[in-house]
Short mmCIF file of C-alpha atoms and ligand atoms in Angstrom, two decimals:
data_model
loop_
_atom_site.label_atom_id
_atom_site.label_comp_id
_atom_site.label_asym_id
_atom_site.label_seq_id
_atom_site.Cartn_x
_atom_site.Cartn_y
_atom_site.Cartn_z
CA UNK Z 1 154.51 79.65 -21.20
CA UNK Z 2 157.84 79.51 -19.40
CA UNK Z 3 159.79 82.74 -19.01
CA UNK Z 4 162.84 84.04 -17.19
CA UNK Z 5 162.44 87.39 -15.47
CA UNK Z 6 164.86 89.71 -13.75
CA UNK Z 7 163.99 91.67 -10.58
CA UNK Z 8 163.54 94.62 -10.15
CA UNK Z 9 160.92 94.40 -12.86
CA UNK Z 10 159.90 96.71 -15.68
CA UNK Z 11 156.33 97.58 -16.67
CA UNK Z 12 156.91 96.29 -20.20
CA UNK Z 13 157.95 92.88 -18.94
CA UNK Z 14 155.03 92.69 -16.54
CA UNK Z 15 152.48 93.64 -19.16
CA UNK Z 16 153.61 90.67 -21.22
CA UNK Z 17 152.91 88.18 -18.45
CA UNK Z 18 149.71 86.17 -18.61
CA UNK Z 19 147.92 84.32 -15.83
CA UNK Z 20 149.20 80.75 -15.93
CA UNK Z 21 152.73 81.58 -17.10
CA UNK Z 22 155.48 79.70 -15.30
CA UNK Z 23 158.27 82.10 -14.34
CA UNK Z 24 161.84 81.68 -13.15
CA UNK Z 25 162.66 84.85 -11.23
CA UNK Z 26 166.21 86.04 -10.64
CA UNK Z 27 167.68 89.17 -9.10
CA UNK Z 28 166.99 91.24 -5.99
CA UNK Z 29 163.70 90.96 -4.10
CA UNK Z 30 162.49 91.95 -0.61
CA UNK Z 31 160.64 90.00 2.07
CA UNK Z 32 157.84 91.48 4.14
CA UNK Z 33 154.91 89.90 5.93
CA UNK Z 34 152.25 90.94 8.45
CA UNK Z 35 154.22 92.89 11.04
CA UNK Z 36 156.54 94.55 8.48
CA UNK Z 37 153.55 95.70 6.42
CA UNK Z 38 151.93 97.16 9.52
CA UNK Z 39 155.11 99.06 10.30
CA UNK Z 40 155.54 100.27 6.72
CA UNK Z 41 151.99 101.63 6.81
CA UNK Z 42 152.69 103.42 10.11
CA UNK Z 43 155.88 104.86 8.59
CA UNK Z 44 153.93 106.23 5.64
CA UNK Z 45 151.22 107.60 7.93
CA UNK Z 46 153.92 109.58 9.73
CA UNK Z 47 155.08 110.98 6.39
CA UNK Z 48 158.42 109.15 6.56
CA UNK Z 49 160.33 107.14 3.95
CA UNK Z 50 160.05 103.36 3.65
CA UNK Z 51 163.20 101.30 4.38
CA UNK Z 52 163.43 100.50 0.66
CA UNK Z 53 161.88 102.05 -2.42
CA UNK Z 54 159.03 99.82 -3.58
CA UNK Z 55 159.13 101.20 -7.13
CA UNK Z 56 159.63 98.39 -9.62
CA UNK Z 57 160.50 96.04 -6.81
CA UNK Z 58 159.16 92.63 -5.86
CA UNK Z 59 157.90 91.81 -2.36
CA UNK Z 60 157.98 88.18 -1.28
CA UNK Z 61 155.51 87.42 1.53
CA UNK Z 62 157.82 85.18 3.49
CA UNK Z 63 159.22 84.71 6.98
CA UNK Z 64 162.05 82.16 6.89
CA UNK Z 65 163.10 79.64 9.49
CA UNK Z 66 166.58 80.33 10.95
CA UNK Z 67 169.58 79.54 8.74
CA UNK Z 68 171.91 76.73 9.73
CA UNK Z 69 175.61 77.50 9.73
CA UNK Z 70 177.00 78.11 6.26
CA UNK Z 71 173.60 78.61 4.64
CA UNK Z 72 172.09 81.92 3.50
CA UNK Z 73 168.62 81.13 4.86
CA UNK Z 74 166.43 78.40 6.34
CA UNK Z 75 163.18 77.10 4.89
CA UNK Z 76 161.70 79.89 2.78
CA UNK Z 77 158.26 79.35 1.21
CA UNK Z 78 155.41 81.83 0.73
CA UNK Z 79 152.83 82.84 3.32
CA UNK Z 80 149.14 83.63 2.75
CA UNK Z 81 148.89 86.90 0.83
CA UNK Z 82 145.38 87.95 1.85
CA UNK Z 83 146.62 89.05 5.27
CA UNK Z 84 148.56 91.80 3.51
CA UNK Z 85 145.55 92.93 1.41
CA UNK Z 86 144.77 95.87 3.66
CA UNK Z 87 148.19 97.42 3.04
CA UNK Z 88 148.81 96.37 -0.56
CA UNK Z 89 146.88 98.93 -2.67
CA UNK Z 90 148.93 101.78 -1.14
CA UNK Z 91 152.19 100.03 -2.03
CA UNK Z 92 150.97 99.26 -5.55
CA UNK Z 93 150.00 102.91 -6.04
CA UNK Z 94 153.55 103.81 -5.00
CA UNK Z 95 154.91 101.66 -7.81
CA UNK Z 96 155.37 98.19 -6.33
CA UNK Z 97 155.96 95.93 -9.34
CA UNK Z 98 155.09 92.47 -8.15
CA UNK Z 99 154.21 90.34 -5.15
CA UNK Z 100 154.94 86.69 -4.44
CA UNK Z 101 152.69 84.82 -2.03
CA UNK Z 102 150.03 82.19 -1.97
CA UNK Z 103 146.25 82.33 -1.87
CA UNK Z 104 143.45 84.67 -2.88
CA UNK Z 105 143.57 88.48 -3.04
CA UNK Z 106 140.80 91.00 -2.32
CA UNK Z 107 138.99 92.90 -5.07
CA UNK Z 108 140.72 96.10 -3.88
CA UNK Z 109 144.10 94.50 -4.50
CA UNK Z 110 143.05 93.16 -7.91
CA UNK Z 111 141.80 96.64 -8.88
CA UNK Z 112 145.12 98.16 -7.78
CA UNK Z 113 147.03 95.52 -9.77
CA UNK Z 114 145.12 96.48 -12.93
CA UNK Z 115 145.37 100.22 -12.22
CA UNK Z 116 149.15 100.04 -11.80
CA UNK Z 117 149.89 97.25 -14.27
CA UNK Z 118 151.44 95.04 -11.62
CA UNK Z 119 151.42 91.27 -11.14
CA UNK Z 120 150.74 88.74 -8.41
CA UNK Z 121 152.78 85.55 -8.44
CA UNK Z 122 152.22 82.41 -6.41
CA UNK Z 123 155.10 80.33 -5.15
CA UNK Z 124 154.39 76.77 -4.02
CA UNK Z 125 153.14 76.76 -0.45
CA UNK Z 126 154.84 74.22 1.76
CA UNK Z 127 157.92 73.86 -0.43
CA UNK Z 128 160.21 75.95 1.75
CA UNK Z 129 163.16 73.55 1.62
CA UNK Z 130 163.38 73.38 -2.16
CA UNK Z 131 162.67 77.11 -2.57
CA UNK Z 132 165.48 77.97 -0.16
CA UNK Z 133 167.90 76.50 -2.71
CA UNK Z 134 167.02 79.39 -5.07
CA UNK Z 135 168.10 82.00 -2.52
CA UNK Z 136 171.76 82.94 -2.86
CA UNK Z 137 171.96 85.51 -0.09
CA UNK Z 138 169.80 87.16 2.53
CA UNK Z 139 170.36 90.32 4.51
CA UNK Z 140 168.11 91.96 7.09
CA UNK Z 141 167.70 95.60 6.04
CA UNK Z 142 165.01 96.80 8.46
CA UNK Z 143 162.92 95.95 11.53
CA UNK Z 144 165.42 93.44 12.86
CA UNK Z 145 163.49 93.27 16.14
CA UNK Z 146 160.66 91.53 14.29
CA UNK Z 147 162.76 88.38 13.96
CA UNK Z 148 161.44 86.23 11.14
CA UNK Z 149 159.15 89.12 10.15
CA UNK Z 150 162.01 91.58 9.52
CA UNK Z 151 162.48 93.00 6.02
CA UNK Z 152 165.17 91.09 4.12
CA UNK Z 153 166.88 91.77 0.83
CA UNK Z 154 167.31 88.52 -1.07
CA UNK Z 155 169.34 87.60 -4.11
CA UNK Z 156 167.45 84.85 -5.90
CA UNK Z 157 168.19 82.68 -8.88
CA UNK Z 158 165.51 80.92 -10.89
CA UNK Z 159 162.90 81.08 -8.15
CA UNK Z 160 159.89 79.23 -9.64
CA UNK Z 161 156.62 81.17 -9.47
CA UNK Z 162 153.33 81.11 -11.37
CA UNK Z 163 151.47 84.19 -12.61
CA UNK Z 164 148.13 84.06 -10.78
CA UNK Z 165 146.77 87.58 -11.33
CA UNK Z 166 148.15 89.37 -14.38
CA UNK Z 167 148.14 93.10 -15.16
CA UNK Z 168 144.74 92.77 -16.84
CA UNK Z 169 143.19 91.15 -13.80
CA UNK Z 170 142.95 87.60 -15.15
CA UNK Z 171 142.88 85.29 -12.16
CA UNK Z 172 144.27 81.77 -12.50
CA UNK Z 173 142.74 80.67 -9.18
CA UNK Z 174 139.31 81.20 -10.71
CA UNK Z 175 139.88 79.95 -14.25
CA UNK Z 176 142.01 76.87 -13.53
CA UNK Z 177 139.49 75.43 -11.09
CA UNK Z 178 136.72 75.44 -13.70
CA UNK Z 179 138.80 73.26 -15.96
CA UNK Z 180 139.00 70.44 -13.43
CA UNK Z 181 135.71 70.88 -11.57
CA UNK Z 182 133.58 67.81 -12.20
CA UNK Z 183 130.33 69.69 -11.67
CA UNK Z 184 127.61 69.15 -9.11
CA UNK Z 185 129.71 70.86 -6.48
CA UNK Z 186 130.24 74.17 -8.24
CA UNK S 1 152.99 52.63 39.94
CA UNK S 2 155.67 53.67 37.45
CA UNK S 3 157.88 56.74 37.59
CA UNK S 4 158.72 58.86 34.56
CA UNK S 5 160.98 61.88 34.95
CA UNK S 6 160.32 65.28 33.46
CA UNK S 7 163.78 65.11 31.83
CA UNK S 8 162.70 62.09 29.78
CA UNK S 9 159.59 63.91 28.68
CA UNK S 10 161.45 67.11 27.74
CA UNK S 11 163.97 65.12 25.72
CA UNK S 12 161.25 63.22 23.87
CA UNK S 13 159.30 66.37 23.02
CA UNK S 14 162.45 68.12 21.81
CA UNK S 15 163.34 65.28 19.46
CA UNK S 16 159.77 64.95 18.24
CA UNK S 17 159.51 68.67 17.35
CA UNK S 18 162.64 68.39 15.22
CA UNK S 19 161.62 65.10 13.60
CA UNK S 20 158.08 66.28 12.77
CA UNK S 21 159.35 69.35 10.96
CA UNK S 22 161.84 67.50 8.78
CA UNK S 23 160.21 64.19 7.89
CA UNK S 24 156.60 63.27 7.32
CA UNK S 25 155.21 60.02 8.68
CA UNK S 26 155.11 56.98 6.33
CA UNK S 27 151.33 57.22 5.89
CA UNK S 28 151.67 60.82 4.65
CA UNK S 29 154.34 59.78 2.17
CA UNK S 30 152.19 56.89 0.94
CA UNK S 31 149.08 59.00 0.27
CA UNK S 32 151.30 61.58 -1.39
CA UNK S 33 152.70 59.09 -3.85
CA UNK S 34 149.27 57.71 -4.59
CA UNK S 35 148.03 61.24 -5.26
CA UNK S 36 150.83 61.99 -7.72
CA UNK S 37 149.70 59.08 -9.87
CA UNK S 38 146.16 60.41 -9.99
CA UNK S 39 146.77 64.06 -10.81
CA UNK S 40 145.53 64.96 -14.29
CA UNK S 41 146.70 68.57 -14.57
CA UNK S 42 150.27 68.90 -15.92
CA UNK S 43 150.94 71.92 -13.70
CA UNK S 44 149.38 70.08 -10.74
CA UNK S 45 151.60 67.08 -11.42
CA UNK S 46 154.65 69.33 -11.62
CA UNK S 47 153.80 70.86 -8.25
CA UNK S 48 153.29 67.45 -6.63
CA UNK S 49 156.67 66.32 -7.98
CA UNK S 50 158.28 69.41 -6.50
CA UNK S 51 156.62 68.77 -3.16
CA UNK S 52 158.01 65.23 -3.15
CA UNK S 53 161.46 66.58 -3.95
CA UNK S 54 160.97 69.16 -1.21
CA UNK S 55 160.45 66.32 1.27
CA UNK S 56 163.64 64.62 0.19
CA UNK S 57 165.69 67.83 0.49
CA UNK S 58 164.15 68.57 3.89
CA UNK S 59 165.22 65.20 5.28
CA UNK S 60 168.65 65.13 3.67
CA UNK S 61 169.77 68.69 4.31
CA UNK S 62 167.84 69.21 7.54
CA UNK S 63 165.87 72.17 6.23
CA UNK S 64 162.31 72.29 7.62
CA UNK S 65 159.72 71.01 5.12
CA UNK S 66 157.94 74.33 5.48
CA UNK S 67 159.17 77.61 6.96
CA UNK S 68 156.01 77.74 9.06
CA UNK S 69 157.13 75.20 11.60
CA UNK S 70 153.86 75.74 13.37
CA UNK S 71 152.50 76.18 16.83
CA UNK S 72 153.29 72.99 18.71
CA UNK S 73 150.13 71.04 19.44
CA UNK S 74 150.80 68.23 21.89
CA UNK S 75 148.43 65.42 22.84
CA UNK S 76 149.34 63.67 26.08
CA UNK S 77 147.66 60.49 27.22
CA UNK S 78 148.81 59.85 30.74
CA UNK S 79 148.32 56.45 32.34
CA UNK S 80 146.79 56.85 35.78
CA UNK S 81 149.45 54.55 37.28
CA UNK S 82 152.23 56.94 36.23
CA UNK S 83 153.98 59.21 38.70
CA UNK S 84 155.74 62.21 37.11
CA UNK S 85 158.91 63.13 38.94
CA UNK S 86 160.97 66.31 38.70
CA UNK S 87 158.44 69.10 38.45
CA UNK S 88 155.45 70.11 36.39
CA UNK S 89 154.49 68.05 33.36
CA UNK S 90 153.35 71.16 31.48
CA UNK S 91 156.68 72.88 32.14
CA UNK S 92 158.50 69.77 30.91
CA UNK S 93 156.52 69.80 27.65
CA UNK S 94 157.15 73.50 27.07
CA UNK S 95 160.84 73.06 27.84
CA UNK S 96 160.97 70.35 25.18
CA UNK S 97 159.35 72.69 22.66
CA UNK S 98 161.78 75.47 23.61
CA UNK S 99 164.83 73.23 23.15
CA UNK S 100 163.51 71.58 19.99
CA UNK S 101 162.74 74.86 18.24
CA UNK S 102 166.14 76.31 19.18
CA UNK S 103 168.30 73.28 18.39
CA UNK S 104 166.34 72.34 15.29
CA UNK S 105 166.58 75.80 13.70
CA UNK S 106 162.79 75.95 13.63
CA UNK S 107 160.88 79.18 13.23
CA UNK S 108 159.53 80.86 16.33
CA UNK S 109 155.99 81.80 15.39
CA UNK S 110 154.23 82.27 18.72
CA UNK S 111 153.19 85.65 20.17
CA UNK S 112 152.55 86.03 23.89
CA UNK S 113 149.18 87.71 23.52
CA UNK S 114 146.69 87.69 20.62
CA UNK S 115 146.29 91.48 20.69
CA UNK S 116 149.65 92.77 21.93
CA UNK S 117 151.49 90.30 19.67
CA UNK S 118 155.01 90.17 21.06
CA UNK S 119 156.96 87.13 19.84
CA UNK S 120 157.93 84.82 22.72
CA UNK S 121 161.07 83.95 20.71
CA UNK S 122 161.09 80.27 21.72
CA UNK S 123 157.79 79.10 20.21
CA UNK S 124 156.26 78.44 23.63
CA UNK S 125 153.75 77.92 24.98
CA UNK S 126 152.54 74.77 23.25
CA UNK S 127 148.86 73.93 23.04
CA UNK S 128 148.60 70.82 25.20
CA UNK S 129 145.66 68.43 25.39
CA UNK S 130 145.72 66.03 28.33
CA UNK S 131 143.79 62.83 28.72
CA UNK S 132 144.04 60.41 31.62
CA UNK S 133 143.91 56.77 30.58
CA UNK S 134 144.30 53.40 32.29
CA UNK S 135 147.70 51.81 32.71
CA UNK S 136 151.25 52.98 33.23
CA UNK S 137 152.29 54.35 29.87
CA UNK S 138 152.63 57.89 28.67
CA UNK S 139 151.62 58.45 25.03
CA UNK S 140 152.79 61.63 23.33
CA UNK S 141 151.79 63.02 19.95
CA UNK S 142 153.50 66.16 18.69
CA UNK S 143 151.70 67.86 15.81
CA UNK S 144 153.16 71.25 14.81
CA UNK S 145 150.34 73.13 13.07
CA UNK S 146 150.80 75.76 10.38
CA UNK S 147 148.42 78.66 10.31
CA UNK S 148 147.84 79.12 6.58
CA UNK S 149 145.53 76.14 6.84
CA UNK S 150 144.54 76.64 10.50
CA UNK S 151 143.06 80.02 9.59
CA UNK S 152 140.70 78.34 7.11
CA UNK S 153 139.21 75.95 9.69
CA UNK S 154 135.57 76.22 10.75
CA UNK S 155 132.97 75.16 13.31
CA UNK S 156 129.34 74.77 12.17
CA UNK S 157 126.61 74.39 14.78
CA UNK S 158 124.07 72.53 12.63
CA UNK S 159 120.52 71.52 13.54
CA UNK S 160 119.71 67.82 13.95
CA UNK S 161 117.39 68.16 10.93
CA UNK S 162 120.36 69.14 8.77
CA UNK S 163 121.56 65.55 9.11
CA UNK S 164 124.37 64.00 7.15
CA UNK S 165 123.67 66.17 4.10
CA UNK S 166 124.30 69.24 6.26
CA UNK S 167 127.57 67.73 7.41
CA UNK S 168 128.69 67.12 3.82
CA UNK S 169 127.80 70.66 2.83
CA UNK S 170 129.74 72.09 5.78
CA UNK S 171 132.86 70.15 4.87
CA UNK S 172 132.68 71.24 1.23
CA UNK S 173 132.06 74.86 2.21
CA UNK S 174 135.14 74.91 4.44
CA UNK S 175 137.35 73.31 1.79
CA UNK S 176 136.06 75.59 -1.00
CA UNK S 177 136.64 78.69 1.11
CA UNK S 178 140.12 77.46 2.04
CA UNK S 179 141.10 76.94 -1.60
CA UNK S 180 144.65 78.01 -2.42
CA UNK S 181 145.21 79.61 1.01
CA UNK S 182 145.56 76.27 2.77
CA UNK S 183 148.38 74.95 0.58
CA UNK S 184 146.50 72.13 -1.12
CA UNK S 185 146.62 69.17 -1.42
CA UNK S 186 145.06 69.30 2.02
CA UNK S 187 144.33 66.83 4.74
CA UNK S 188 140.87 67.41 6.19
CA UNK S 189 140.13 66.59 9.82
CA UNK S 190 136.49 66.52 10.83
CA UNK S 191 134.79 66.24 14.21
CA UNK S 192 131.07 65.51 14.33
CA UNK S 193 129.03 65.59 17.55
CA UNK S 194 129.93 66.39 21.14
CA UNK S 195 129.83 70.06 22.05
CA UNK S 196 131.27 73.22 20.50
CA UNK S 197 134.79 72.58 21.81
CA UNK S 198 134.66 68.78 21.65
CA UNK S 199 134.03 68.72 17.90
CA UNK S 200 136.92 71.12 17.30
CA UNK S 201 139.25 68.95 19.37
CA UNK S 202 138.13 65.81 17.49
CA UNK S 203 138.78 67.54 14.17
CA UNK S 204 142.30 68.36 15.29
CA UNK S 205 142.88 64.87 16.63
CA UNK S 206 141.56 63.33 13.41
CA UNK S 207 144.50 64.92 11.57
CA UNK S 208 146.90 62.82 13.63
CA UNK S 209 145.23 59.51 12.75
CA UNK S 210 147.05 57.24 10.29
CA UNK S 211 145.77 58.36 6.91
CA UNK S 212 145.80 54.87 5.50
CA UNK S 213 143.56 53.55 8.25
CA UNK S 214 139.91 54.29 7.61
CA UNK S 215 137.44 54.83 10.44
CA UNK S 216 136.24 51.61 12.12
CA UNK S 217 132.63 52.85 11.93
CA UNK S 218 131.10 51.76 8.58
CA UNK S 219 129.05 54.90 7.85
CA UNK S 220 131.96 57.14 8.85
CA UNK S 221 134.30 55.24 6.57
CA UNK S 222 131.84 55.69 3.72
CA UNK S 223 131.56 59.37 4.48
CA UNK S 224 135.35 59.75 4.47
CA UNK S 225 135.57 58.13 1.04
CA UNK S 226 132.65 60.08 -0.39
CA UNK S 227 133.97 63.41 0.87
CA UNK S 228 137.46 62.77 -0.47
CA UNK S 229 135.97 62.14 -3.90
CA UNK S 230 133.71 65.20 -3.71
CA UNK S 231 136.58 67.44 -2.55
CA UNK S 232 138.79 66.24 -5.37
CA UNK S 233 135.95 67.03 -7.76
CA UNK S 234 136.12 70.70 -6.77
CA UNK S 235 139.02 71.22 -9.17
CA UNK S 236 141.14 73.28 -6.73
CA UNK S 237 144.18 71.05 -7.25
CA UNK S 238 147.78 71.31 -6.01
CA UNK S 239 148.66 74.86 -5.01
CA UNK S 240 145.07 75.84 -5.87
CA UNK S 241 146.18 76.13 -9.50
CA UNK S 242 143.66 73.59 -10.78
CA UNK S 243 143.72 69.82 -10.73
CA UNK S 244 142.16 66.60 -9.59
CA UNK S 245 144.05 66.21 -6.30
CA UNK S 246 142.75 68.76 -3.80
CA UNK S 247 142.87 66.56 -0.70
CA UNK S 248 145.03 63.61 0.29
CA UNK S 249 142.65 62.26 2.91
CA UNK S 250 139.57 63.03 4.98
CA UNK S 251 139.68 61.76 8.57
CA UNK S 252 136.51 61.94 10.63
CA UNK S 253 135.85 61.38 14.34
CA UNK S 254 132.44 61.28 15.99
CA UNK S 255 131.08 61.52 19.55
CA UNK S 256 127.64 61.41 21.18
CA UNK S 257 125.89 64.75 21.24
CA UNK S 258 122.85 66.55 22.66
CA UNK S 259 119.27 65.98 21.39
CA UNK S 260 119.20 69.59 20.19
CA UNK S 261 122.47 69.78 18.29
CA UNK S 262 124.75 68.62 15.51
CA UNK S 263 128.14 70.34 15.89
CA UNK S 264 130.60 69.91 13.02
CA UNK S 265 134.19 71.12 13.01
CA UNK S 266 136.46 71.08 9.99
CA UNK S 267 140.15 71.46 10.75
CA UNK S 268 141.98 72.06 7.50
CA UNK S 269 145.59 70.97 7.28
CA UNK S 270 147.99 71.43 4.39
CA UNK S 271 150.06 68.69 2.79
CA UNK S 272 152.62 69.32 5.55
CA UNK S 273 150.49 67.35 8.01
CA UNK S 274 153.01 66.74 10.76
CA UNK S 275 152.51 64.26 13.55
CA UNK S 276 154.94 62.11 15.49
CA UNK S 277 153.93 59.58 18.16
CA UNK S 278 155.95 58.13 21.00
CA UNK S 279 155.24 56.02 24.03
CA UNK S 280 157.29 56.37 27.19
S1 SF4 M 1 149.63 76.04 5.38
FE1 SF4 M 1 151.09 74.37 5.75
S2 SF4 M 1 152.33 74.20 3.92
FE2 SF4 M 1 151.26 76.16 3.84
S3 SF4 M 1 152.72 77.62 4.70
FE3 SF4 M 1 151.42 76.94 6.37
S4 SF4 M 1 152.45 75.16 7.30
FE4 SF4 M 1 153.39 75.57 5.32
#
């Protein structure tokens, strides 16, 4: 099913999403990848506040290429989500609404998604040029010294993503493969 | 004896880094189009169409095909009759990478140390593989490599008794484990034989071979075809979201090996399989 969704997200909206749904996401989202997650974890360990409230928000695992003059951002596709798995359950327990990345998640993350009624979206890996066209503006809000890995606030319009793991734990990566597997190599 | 200056080399490398990150080679485009025709999943087809559009936008608007513009892998074949003038060849290559990644608005993804992890901010150093050949030409291949797929690559030190069946199983294992992480449809580079490091290098090099040109060795060609079919039968599909096109090509290189071993390396590459060749 195709749906339009606004970020930040609400629990009611998320609970209605099913693995396999094709979503056009608009609104405000935040980027963070490996180094930013590490720093956010250290910040929490020191009992300090995160640079943005994760509650109801969407994190896009993405580190863009530099913007050319007159453009909000460079190439801007998803990075592999599993590298963030170690940090993710904590953020989900703090209220993180959704994540956009690509690739498999750990069981701990899936459990935290179900526990908190969150959602994991996949964007198309390797489509950074076309995806950049859905980004209207980009502003570094923390960890500027990390370069491409800094935390950015993005305004996006109709960013195409697919629900891979829904709030009930259904996992499209596992179910979709079975449909096209020709057997013998299972 | 022929003289080539380091300035010429730096300039070539710079241009090649920019070109590789904005346009795929004709063979990549051809296998891509062929794949789109074959995809049976509607969602898979939609993704392949978007990837084709992505390529067009990248070339037209000069936006890198993928934001991971890679670590620059450079193969240099240096004719033994060539004299390099103007300083170190390695420095010239790295200077080309530095200039290309700055001027091309490419992402700087290299850290100076694997544990301390401080970004070098110019994407150097490159990973450079030198080979000395006969003649007075200098052949350069620039192949920026993304790490979503690099991280899913494997080396298997098989036993001779494992034979070709063991090789097939290793390739399928690597591809299955890679799944959606490697941005399928993938290109699979395989090295069989040699030593531990030789097979890995062959697997990397195999990714730079024209995808429409099968191996000249009959059994290797058969193996390439068979593995492509088997991989596409896994059902992983574009984006890992299910489908009949999981790989665009399987390229295999082989080398003599030791009586006691059968090394196999599988270097997984995504659909952004970048490689540009030039001869100076
Ligand atoms: S694996 Fe390839 S397509 Fe995917 S993000 Fe990395 S470089 Fe881009």
